[in-house]
Amino acid sequence: MQNNVLILDFGSQYTQLIARRVRELNIFCEIKPFNNLPEDLSQYKAVILSGSPSSVRSDEAPHPDLSAIRGHKPILAICYGAQYIAHFSGGNVAPSNTREYGRARLSHICPGPFFRDVPKDTQVWMSHSDTIQKLPEGAELLASTHDVENAAYKIESEKIYGIQFHPEVYHTTEGKRILENFLVDIAGLEQTWTPAAFVETTIEELRKKIGDEKVILGLSGGVDSTVAAVLLHRAIGKHLHCIFVNNGLLRKNEFNEVLHQYEHMGLNIKGVDASDRFLDALQGESDPEKKRKIIGRVFIEVFDDESHKVEDAKWLGQGTIYPDVIESVSATGGPSATIKSHHNVGGLPDFMKLKVVEPLKMLFKDEVRRVGTSLGIPEERLGRHPFPGPGLAIRILGDITRDKVSLLQEVDHIFITGLMEWGLYDKIWQAGAILLPVQSVGVMGDERTYEKCVVLRAVESTDGMTADWVHLPYDFMQKISNDIINKVPGVNRVVYDISSKPPATIEWE
């Protein structure tokens, strides 16, 4: 493809938002680290430079070699990117007298294609402590705010546009318009990256890559693995062998229900009940990361056993998506912290001897759902809430026992069923229950109890990268709390998590 956008990441917290906003315009983009540019730049029609927590005046600041890009590709430089271009082109960047963070308004806008249809006094989002005091030679001022004179500029001779604000952030009210002006009107990109186009291209690529070889795919019952399975099925048909593993940590009745649903989708699927194998391996382990790694190890062992039953299997299909990769390994290849590990990210042990195919690796969750709709997957499957690969293991804080799993399955079933009955399920991104390793005093039938506490969690989100807690109706919360305490022996207290992501994560472990 030669209709792509290259986003160079300098470590900004907003880089993933840039990618999302570009894709919302039906334009494909890829994020690459600033210090590892692709050797072949011919497939990219425009380049975006991200922000950064660094200062261009620091010796440790990101310093890319842009010689193959400047003067050859249209560039949109955002925040740090704009300062970088200005600083190393003869301008002057210095510490700002007052840090400008948050909402600001463009008090001066020059007419032209970059700000086409953007009204004067429009709101933008700032996040910087340095400021461009002097523009480089040949640069033209395009916009200012009350506190920042050089809020936007262009270098016409190189088709470079620099902006001090963040168009990718929701609070920049005309951010999407500004990105579209640059990408479509100035860079000449076509808005052709649609779910249907992705399906057509991906199926063709899968056929070329896999040919007549066999693929084993682990189905989880979730949206990602389902869409990956249908894509692979469209590409290679009977050569796809799906395996649905019961790790003993699924929701109540989920193993049988999911198998039944998949059989009606025409997929070649086998169910493997390995509950005892997983639960035995987890016995006595309380550390969240170790629990994840144990589950990942056993999952691979089970898969290896099953793969030997599929003669001449060459590939392992996975439903890995972009946020999985971002949260497990820095997307920039830099020093970003690992938030949590994902057992379906990072390749396979050598003994499995299978090549990995991940048809959804570059998609965000909402994009996966749109692709699923394009494939004709039933809405009840696409509308299913995300469920963690390690299952209830990371919703049981502390060590895992069969009794705890059974208890949490009952609590979760009451909560999720209640959401459906009250018409709330489809308004929520993800919901579930967490079992705390604490007990609290209660009173039942005039007798003192000392029993377990469970947490209910419901969030709204677009792609899981950020999330806000959902304001569930009090009447609903009251009924669900009463049902849980009355119907689940061993629970005498129900609480609701009102933390957003960030600073919290959606899951508790």
Coordinates of C-alpha atoms in Angstrom, one line a residue:
M1 CA 0.0 0.0 0.0
Q2 CA 1.2 3.5 -0.8
N3 CA -1.6 5.3 1.0
N4 CA -0.2 5.1 4.6
V5 CA 0.8 7.5 7.3
L6 CA 3.9 7.0 9.3
I7 CA 3.7 8.2 12.9
L8 CA 7.1 8.6 14.5
D9 CA 6.8 8.1 18.3
F10 CA 8.9 10.2 20.6
G11 CA 7.4 8.7 23.7
S12 CA 4.2 10.8 24.0
Q13 CA 1.3 9.5 26.1
Y14 CA -0.9 10.6 23.2
T15 CA 0.8 8.7 20.3
Q16 CA -1.9 6.0 20.3
L17 CA -4.6 8.6 20.1
I18 CA -2.9 10.1 17.0
A19 CA -3.2 6.7 15.3
R20 CA -6.9 6.3 16.4
R21 CA -7.8 9.7 15.0
V22 CA -6.1 9.1 11.7
R23 CA -7.9 5.8 11.3
E24 CA -11.2 7.4 12.1
L25 CA -10.6 9.3 8.9
N26 CA -10.4 6.0 7.0
I27 CA -6.7 6.4 6.5
F28 CA -4.3 3.6 7.5
C29 CA -1.3 4.5 9.7
E30 CA 1.5 2.8 11.6
I31 CA 3.5 3.8 14.6
K32 CA 7.2 3.4 14.5
P33 CA 9.9 4.4 17.0
F34 CA 11.8 7.6 16.2
N35 CA 15.1 5.7 16.3
N36 CA 14.1 2.8 14.0
L37 CA 12.7 4.2 10.8
P38 CA 11.5 1.8 8.2
E39 CA 14.1 1.2 5.5
D40 CA 11.5 1.5 2.8
L41 CA 9.6 4.7 3.1
S42 CA 7.9 4.5 -0.3
Q43 CA 4.7 3.1 1.2
Y44 CA 4.2 6.2 3.3
K45 CA 2.6 9.3 1.8
A46 CA 2.8 11.5 4.9
V47 CA 4.6 11.6 8.3
I48 CA 3.4 12.7 11.7
L49 CA 5.9 13.5 14.5
S50 CA 4.5 12.9 17.9
G51 CA 4.9 14.8 21.2
S52 CA 7.3 13.7 23.9
P53 CA 8.0 14.2 27.6
S54 CA 11.5 15.3 26.7
S55 CA 12.8 18.8 25.9
V56 CA 14.6 19.4 22.6
R57 CA 17.2 21.3 24.6
S58 CA 18.2 18.2 26.6
D59 CA 21.2 16.0 25.6
E60 CA 19.0 12.9 26.1
A61 CA 16.2 14.2 23.9
P62 CA 15.0 12.1 20.9
H63 CA 17.1 13.1 17.9
P64 CA 15.9 11.3 14.7
D65 CA 17.6 11.4 11.3
L66 CA 14.9 12.9 9.2
S67 CA 17.0 13.4 6.1
A68 CA 15.1 10.8 4.2
I69 CA 11.8 12.4 5.1
R70 CA 12.3 16.2 5.1
G71 CA 11.6 17.6 1.7
H72 CA 10.3 14.3 0.5
K73 CA 7.1 13.7 2.5
P74 CA 4.6 16.1 3.9
I75 CA 5.2 16.4 7.7
L76 CA 2.8 17.3 10.5
A77 CA 4.9 18.0 13.6
I78 CA 3.0 17.9 16.9
C79 CA 4.2 19.6 20.1
Y80 CA 7.7 18.2 20.6
G81 CA 7.8 17.5 16.9
A82 CA 7.1 21.1 16.2
Q83 CA 9.7 22.3 18.7
Y84 CA 12.2 19.8 17.2
I85 CA 11.8 21.1 13.7
A86 CA 12.0 24.7 14.8
H87 CA 15.0 24.1 17.1
F88 CA 17.1 22.2 14.5
S89 CA 16.1 24.5 11.6
G90 CA 17.6 27.7 13.0
G91 CA 14.7 28.7 15.3
N92 CA 14.8 29.1 19.1
V93 CA 13.1 27.0 21.7
A94 CA 13.3 28.0 25.3
P95 CA 11.5 27.3 28.7
S96 CA 8.1 28.9 28.9
N97 CA 7.6 31.5 31.6
T98 CA 4.3 29.7 32.4
R99 CA 3.6 26.1 31.7
E100 CA 0.7 25.9 29.3
Y101 CA -1.3 22.8 30.0
G102 CA -5.0 22.2 29.3
R103 CA -7.4 24.2 27.3
A104 CA -6.4 27.2 25.2
R105 CA -7.9 29.1 22.4
L106 CA -6.5 30.0 19.0
S107 CA -6.8 33.8 19.0
H108 CA -5.2 34.2 15.6
I109 CA -5.6 32.0 12.6
C110 CA -4.2 32.6 9.1
P111 CA -6.5 31.5 6.3
G112 CA -5.3 28.6 4.2
P113 CA -5.8 24.9 3.6
F114 CA -4.4 23.8 7.0
F115 CA -7.1 25.6 9.0
R116 CA -9.9 25.3 6.4
D117 CA -13.3 25.4 8.0
V118 CA -11.7 25.9 11.5
P119 CA -13.4 28.9 13.2
K120 CA -11.5 31.6 14.9
D121 CA -11.3 31.3 18.7
T122 CA -11.4 27.5 18.5
Q123 CA -10.4 25.5 21.6
V124 CA -7.2 23.4 21.5
W125 CA -5.4 21.3 24.1
M126 CA -1.9 22.2 25.2
S127 CA 0.7 20.2 27.1
H128 CA 4.2 21.6 27.1
S129 CA 6.7 23.5 29.3
D130 CA 9.0 24.7 26.4
T131 CA 7.9 27.2 23.8
I132 CA 9.0 28.2 20.3
Q133 CA 10.3 31.8 20.8
K134 CA 11.6 32.3 17.3
L135 CA 10.5 30.5 14.1
P136 CA 13.2 29.2 11.7
E137 CA 14.1 31.0 8.5
G138 CA 11.4 30.5 5.9
A139 CA 8.6 29.6 8.4
E140 CA 5.3 31.4 8.3
L141 CA 3.2 31.9 11.4
L142 CA -0.3 30.3 11.1
A143 CA -1.9 30.6 14.6
S144 CA -1.4 31.9 18.1
T145 CA -3.0 31.7 21.5
H146 CA -3.1 34.2 24.3
D147 CA 0.1 32.8 25.8
V148 CA 1.8 31.1 22.9
E149 CA 2.6 33.3 19.9
N150 CA 4.0 30.5 17.7
A151 CA 1.2 28.0 18.2
A152 CA 1.2 26.8 14.6
Y153 CA 3.5 27.4 11.6
K154 CA 4.4 26.1 8.2
I155 CA 7.6 25.7 6.2
E156 CA 6.2 25.8 2.7
S157 CA 9.5 24.8 0.9
E158 CA 9.5 21.5 2.7
K159 CA 5.7 21.1 3.2
I160 CA 6.1 21.0 7.0
Y161 CA 3.4 22.0 9.4
G162 CA 4.1 22.4 13.1
I163 CA 1.6 22.8 15.8
Q164 CA 2.2 23.3 19.5
F165 CA -1.2 21.9 20.5
H166 CA -2.5 18.3 20.3
P167 CA -5.2 17.8 17.6
E168 CA -5.6 14.1 18.6
V169 CA -7.0 14.9 22.0
Y170 CA -10.8 15.2 22.4
H171 CA -10.5 18.7 24.0
T172 CA -9.1 20.1 20.7
T173 CA -12.6 20.6 19.3
E174 CA -11.6 20.9 15.6
G175 CA -8.7 18.4 15.9
K176 CA -10.2 15.9 13.5
R177 CA -10.9 18.6 10.9
I178 CA -7.3 19.8 11.2
L179 CA -5.9 16.3 10.7
E180 CA -8.2 15.8 7.7
N181 CA -7.1 19.1 6.2
F182 CA -3.4 18.1 6.5
L183 CA -3.8 14.4 5.4
V184 CA -6.4 14.8 2.6
D185 CA -6.0 18.4 1.3
I186 CA -2.3 18.9 1.8
A187 CA -0.8 15.4 1.7
G188 CA -3.3 14.0 -0.8
L189 CA -4.2 10.8 1.0
E190 CA -7.3 8.9 0.0
Q191 CA -9.8 7.9 2.6
T192 CA -10.1 4.3 1.5
W193 CA -9.2 2.3 4.6
T194 CA -12.5 0.8 5.5
P195 CA -13.5 -2.5 7.3
A196 CA -14.5 -4.0 3.9
A197 CA -11.1 -3.0 2.4
F198 CA -9.3 -4.5 5.4
V199 CA -11.2 -7.8 5.1
E200 CA -10.4 -8.0 1.3
T201 CA -6.7 -7.2 1.7
T202 CA -6.2 -9.4 4.8
I203 CA -7.8 -12.5 3.3
E204 CA -5.7 -12.1 0.2
E205 CA -2.5 -11.7 2.3
L206 CA -3.4 -14.7 4.5
R207 CA -3.9 -16.9 1.4
K208 CA -0.5 -15.9 0.1
K209 CA 1.2 -16.4 3.4
I210 CA -0.4 -19.7 4.5
G211 CA -1.2 -21.4 1.2
D212 CA -2.5 -25.0 1.8
E213 CA -0.8 -25.3 5.2
K214 CA -2.8 -26.0 8.4
V215 CA -3.4 -23.4 11.1
I216 CA -4.4 -24.1 14.8
L217 CA -6.2 -21.2 16.4
G218 CA -7.1 -20.9 20.1
L219 CA -10.6 -19.5 20.5
S220 CA -11.5 -17.8 23.7
G221 CA -15.1 -16.9 23.0
G222 CA -14.2 -13.2 22.8
V223 CA -14.5 -10.8 19.9
D224 CA -10.8 -10.8 18.9
S225 CA -10.4 -14.5 18.5
T226 CA -13.8 -14.9 16.9
V227 CA -13.0 -12.3 14.2
A228 CA -9.5 -13.7 13.7
A229 CA -11.1 -17.2 13.2
V230 CA -13.6 -16.0 10.7
L231 CA -11.0 -14.1 8.7
L232 CA -8.7 -17.2 8.6
H233 CA -11.7 -19.4 7.8
R234 CA -12.6 -17.2 4.8
A235 CA -9.0 -17.4 3.7
I236 CA -8.1 -21.1 4.1
G237 CA -11.4 -22.9 5.0
K238 CA -10.9 -26.5 6.2
H239 CA -7.2 -25.9 6.9
L240 CA -8.2 -23.9 10.0
H241 CA -8.5 -26.0 13.2
C242 CA -10.0 -24.1 16.1
I243 CA -9.5 -25.2 19.7
F244 CA -11.4 -23.8 22.7
V245 CA -9.7 -24.6 26.0
N246 CA -11.6 -24.6 29.3
N247 CA -9.0 -23.3 31.8
G248 CA -11.4 -23.7 34.7
L249 CA -11.5 -19.9 35.0
L250 CA -14.2 -19.0 32.5
R251 CA -17.6 -17.6 33.4
K252 CA -20.4 -19.8 34.6
N253 CA -21.6 -22.3 31.8
E254 CA -19.4 -20.4 29.3
F255 CA -17.5 -23.5 27.9
N256 CA -20.6 -25.3 26.7
E257 CA -22.4 -22.1 25.6
V258 CA -19.5 -20.9 23.5
L259 CA -18.9 -24.3 21.8
H260 CA -22.6 -24.4 20.9
Q261 CA -22.5 -20.9 19.3
Y262 CA -19.4 -21.6 17.3
E263 CA -20.8 -24.8 15.8
H264 CA -23.5 -22.7 14.2
M265 CA -20.9 -20.5 12.6
G266 CA -19.5 -23.3 10.5
L267 CA -16.1 -23.3 12.2
N268 CA -14.1 -26.5 12.6
I269 CA -13.8 -26.4 16.4
K270 CA -12.8 -28.8 19.2
G271 CA -13.4 -28.2 22.9
V272 CA -10.7 -29.3 25.4
D273 CA -11.6 -29.3 29.1
A274 CA -8.2 -28.7 30.9
S275 CA -9.7 -27.2 34.1
D276 CA -7.9 -29.5 36.5
R277 CA -4.6 -29.0 34.8
F278 CA -4.8 -25.2 35.1
L279 CA -6.2 -25.1 38.7
D280 CA -3.6 -27.6 39.9
A281 CA -0.8 -25.6 38.5
L282 CA -2.1 -22.4 40.1
Q283 CA -2.5 -23.9 43.6
G284 CA -0.9 -21.7 46.3
E285 CA 0.2 -18.9 43.9
S286 CA -0.9 -15.3 44.8
D287 CA 1.4 -13.1 42.7
P288 CA -0.5 -11.6 39.7
E289 CA 2.3 -11.8 37.2
K290 CA 3.2 -15.4 38.2
K291 CA -0.4 -16.4 37.9
R292 CA -0.5 -15.0 34.3
K293 CA 2.8 -16.8 33.4
I294 CA 1.5 -20.1 34.8
I295 CA -1.7 -19.8 32.8
G296 CA 0.3 -18.9 29.7
R297 CA 2.7 -21.8 30.2
V298 CA -0.1 -24.4 30.8
F299 CA -2.1 -22.9 27.8
I300 CA 0.9 -23.5 25.6
E301 CA 1.4 -27.0 26.9
V302 CA -2.2 -27.9 26.3
F303 CA -2.0 -26.3 22.8
D304 CA 1.2 -28.3 22.1
D305 CA -0.6 -31.5 23.1
E306 CA -3.5 -30.7 20.8
S307 CA -1.3 -29.5 17.9
H308 CA 0.3 -32.9 17.7
K309 CA -3.2 -34.3 17.0
V310 CA -3.5 -32.1 13.9
E311 CA -1.2 -33.7 11.4
D312 CA 1.3 -31.3 9.7
A313 CA 0.1 -28.2 11.5
K314 CA 2.5 -25.3 10.6
W315 CA 0.8 -22.2 12.0
L316 CA -0.6 -20.9 15.3
G317 CA -3.3 -18.3 14.8
Q318 CA -3.8 -15.7 17.5
G319 CA -6.3 -12.9 18.1
T320 CA -3.7 -10.4 19.3
I321 CA -4.7 -6.8 18.8
Y322 CA -2.8 -3.5 19.1
P323 CA -3.6 -2.7 22.8
D324 CA -2.3 -6.2 23.8
V325 CA 1.1 -5.4 22.2
I326 CA 1.2 -1.8 23.6
E327 CA 0.5 -2.9 27.2
S328 CA 3.0 -5.9 27.1
V329 CA 5.9 -4.4 25.2
S330 CA 6.7 -0.7 24.5
A331 CA 5.3 0.2 21.1
T332 CA 8.4 2.3 20.6
G333 CA 10.9 -0.3 21.5
G334 CA 12.0 2.2 24.2
P335 CA 12.0 2.3 28.0
S336 CA 8.2 2.3 28.5
A337 CA 7.1 0.3 31.5
T338 CA 5.3 -3.0 31.1
I339 CA 1.9 -2.7 32.7
K340 CA 1.0 -6.3 32.5
S341 CA 1.9 -9.3 30.4
H342 CA -0.4 -11.0 27.9
H343 CA 0.0 -14.7 27.4
N344 CA -0.8 -14.4 23.7
V345 CA 2.0 -11.8 23.0
G346 CA 5.7 -12.4 22.5
G347 CA 5.9 -15.5 20.4
L348 CA 6.2 -19.2 21.2
P349 CA 8.7 -21.5 22.8
D350 CA 11.1 -23.2 20.4
F351 CA 9.7 -26.6 21.1
M352 CA 6.3 -25.8 19.5
K353 CA 7.8 -25.3 16.0
L354 CA 4.8 -23.3 14.8
K355 CA 4.8 -20.0 12.9
V356 CA 2.6 -17.3 14.3
V357 CA -0.1 -15.5 12.3
E358 CA -1.9 -12.5 13.8
P359 CA -4.4 -11.0 11.4
L360 CA -5.6 -8.4 13.8
K361 CA -2.3 -7.2 15.3
M362 CA -2.6 -3.6 14.0
L363 CA -6.3 -3.1 15.0
F364 CA -7.9 -1.4 18.0
K365 CA -10.8 -3.1 19.6
D366 CA -13.5 -1.0 18.0
E367 CA -11.9 -1.6 14.6
V368 CA -12.1 -5.3 15.3
R369 CA -15.8 -5.0 15.9
R370 CA -16.4 -3.1 12.7
V371 CA -14.4 -5.7 10.8
G372 CA -16.5 -8.4 12.4
T373 CA -19.7 -6.6 11.3
S374 CA -18.3 -6.5 7.8
L375 CA -17.7 -10.3 8.0
G376 CA -21.3 -10.9 9.0
I377 CA -20.6 -12.2 12.5
P378 CA -23.7 -12.2 14.7
E379 CA -24.1 -9.2 16.9
E380 CA -24.4 -11.2 20.1
R381 CA -20.8 -12.4 19.5
L382 CA -19.5 -8.9 18.6
G383 CA -21.3 -7.3 21.5
R384 CA -19.7 -9.6 24.0
H385 CA -17.7 -7.7 26.7
P386 CA -14.0 -8.2 26.7
F387 CA -12.9 -11.0 29.1
P388 CA -9.2 -11.4 30.1
G389 CA -7.2 -14.3 28.8
P390 CA -6.3 -15.5 32.3
G391 CA -10.0 -15.3 33.1
L392 CA -11.1 -15.2 36.7
A393 CA -7.6 -15.8 37.9
I394 CA -6.9 -12.1 37.8
R395 CA -10.2 -11.3 39.4
I396 CA -9.5 -13.4 42.4
L397 CA -7.0 -11.5 44.4
G398 CA -4.6 -13.8 46.2
D399 CA -4.4 -17.5 45.8
I400 CA -6.9 -19.5 43.7
T401 CA -9.0 -22.4 44.8
R402 CA -11.9 -24.2 43.2
D403 CA -14.3 -22.9 45.9
K404 CA -13.2 -19.3 45.2
V405 CA -13.7 -19.8 41.4
S406 CA -17.1 -21.3 42.0
L407 CA -18.1 -18.4 44.3
L408 CA -17.0 -15.7 41.9
Q409 CA -18.7 -17.4 38.9
E410 CA -22.0 -17.2 40.8
V411 CA -21.4 -13.5 41.7
D412 CA -20.4 -12.6 38.1
H413 CA -23.4 -14.5 36.7
I414 CA -25.8 -12.5 38.8
F415 CA -24.1 -9.2 37.8
I416 CA -23.9 -9.9 34.1
T417 CA -27.4 -11.4 33.9
G418 CA -28.8 -8.4 35.7
L419 CA -27.1 -6.0 33.3
M420 CA -28.8 -7.8 30.4
E421 CA -32.2 -7.9 32.0
W422 CA -32.1 -4.2 32.8
G423 CA -31.0 -3.3 29.3
L424 CA -27.6 -2.0 30.5
Y425 CA -25.2 -4.6 29.1
D426 CA -24.8 -3.1 25.6
K427 CA -24.2 0.4 27.1
I428 CA -21.1 -0.9 28.9
W429 CA -17.6 -1.7 27.5
Q430 CA -16.7 -4.2 30.1
A431 CA -18.1 -5.5 33.4
G432 CA -17.2 -8.2 35.9
A433 CA -16.8 -9.0 39.6
I434 CA -13.6 -9.2 41.7
L435 CA -13.1 -11.3 44.8
L436 CA -11.1 -9.6 47.5
P437 CA -8.8 -11.5 49.9
V438 CA -10.5 -9.9 52.9
Q439 CA -13.5 -10.7 55.1
S440 CA -15.8 -8.3 56.8
V441 CA -18.2 -8.4 59.7
G442 CA -21.9 -8.6 58.9
V443 CA -25.3 -9.6 60.4
M444 CA -27.7 -12.1 58.9
G445 CA -30.7 -13.4 60.9
D446 CA -29.5 -11.7 64.1
E447 CA -26.3 -13.6 63.8
R448 CA -22.8 -12.2 63.3
T449 CA -21.1 -13.2 60.0
Y450 CA -17.5 -12.9 58.9
E451 CA -17.5 -13.4 55.2
K452 CA -16.1 -12.3 51.9
C453 CA -16.3 -9.0 50.1
V454 CA -16.8 -8.7 46.3
V455 CA -16.3 -5.7 44.0
L456 CA -18.4 -5.0 41.0
R457 CA -16.7 -3.2 38.1
A458 CA -18.3 -1.6 35.0
V459 CA -16.5 0.8 32.6
E460 CA -17.2 2.6 29.4
S461 CA -14.5 2.9 26.8
T462 CA -13.7 2.9 23.1
D463 CA -10.7 0.7 22.8
G464 CA -9.7 -0.2 26.4
M465 CA -6.7 2.2 26.4
T466 CA -8.6 4.6 28.6
A467 CA -11.9 4.0 30.5
D468 CA -14.4 5.7 32.8
W469 CA -16.5 4.0 35.4
V470 CA -20.2 3.7 34.6
H471 CA -22.9 5.4 36.7
L472 CA -25.2 2.5 37.1
P473 CA -28.7 3.2 38.5
Y474 CA -29.0 3.0 42.3
D475 CA -32.1 0.8 42.0
F476 CA -30.1 -1.7 39.9
M477 CA -27.2 -1.7 42.3
Q478 CA -29.4 -2.2 45.2
K479 CA -31.1 -5.3 43.6
I480 CA -27.9 -6.8 42.4
S481 CA -26.2 -6.4 45.8
N482 CA -29.2 -8.0 47.6
D483 CA -29.3 -10.9 45.1
I484 CA -25.6 -11.6 45.5
I485 CA -25.6 -11.5 49.3
N486 CA -28.8 -13.6 49.5
K487 CA -27.9 -16.2 46.8
V488 CA -24.2 -16.6 47.1
P489 CA -23.2 -18.3 50.4
G490 CA -20.0 -16.8 51.8
V491 CA -20.5 -13.2 50.6
N492 CA -21.8 -10.5 53.0
R493 CA -20.6 -7.3 51.4
V494 CA -20.7 -5.8 47.8
V495 CA -18.8 -2.7 46.8
Y496 CA -18.6 -0.8 43.5
D497 CA -15.3 0.4 41.9
I498 CA -15.5 4.0 40.8
S499 CA -11.9 4.3 39.5
S500 CA -11.1 5.4 35.9
K501 CA -8.2 4.3 33.7
P502 CA -5.8 5.9 34.2
P503 CA -4.8 6.0 37.0
A504 CA -6.3 2.5 37.7
T505 CA -6.5 -0.3 35.1
I506 CA -9.7 -2.0 34.2
E507 CA -8.7 -5.3 35.8
W508 CA -7.4 -5.4 39.4
E509 CA -4.4 -7.6 38.6

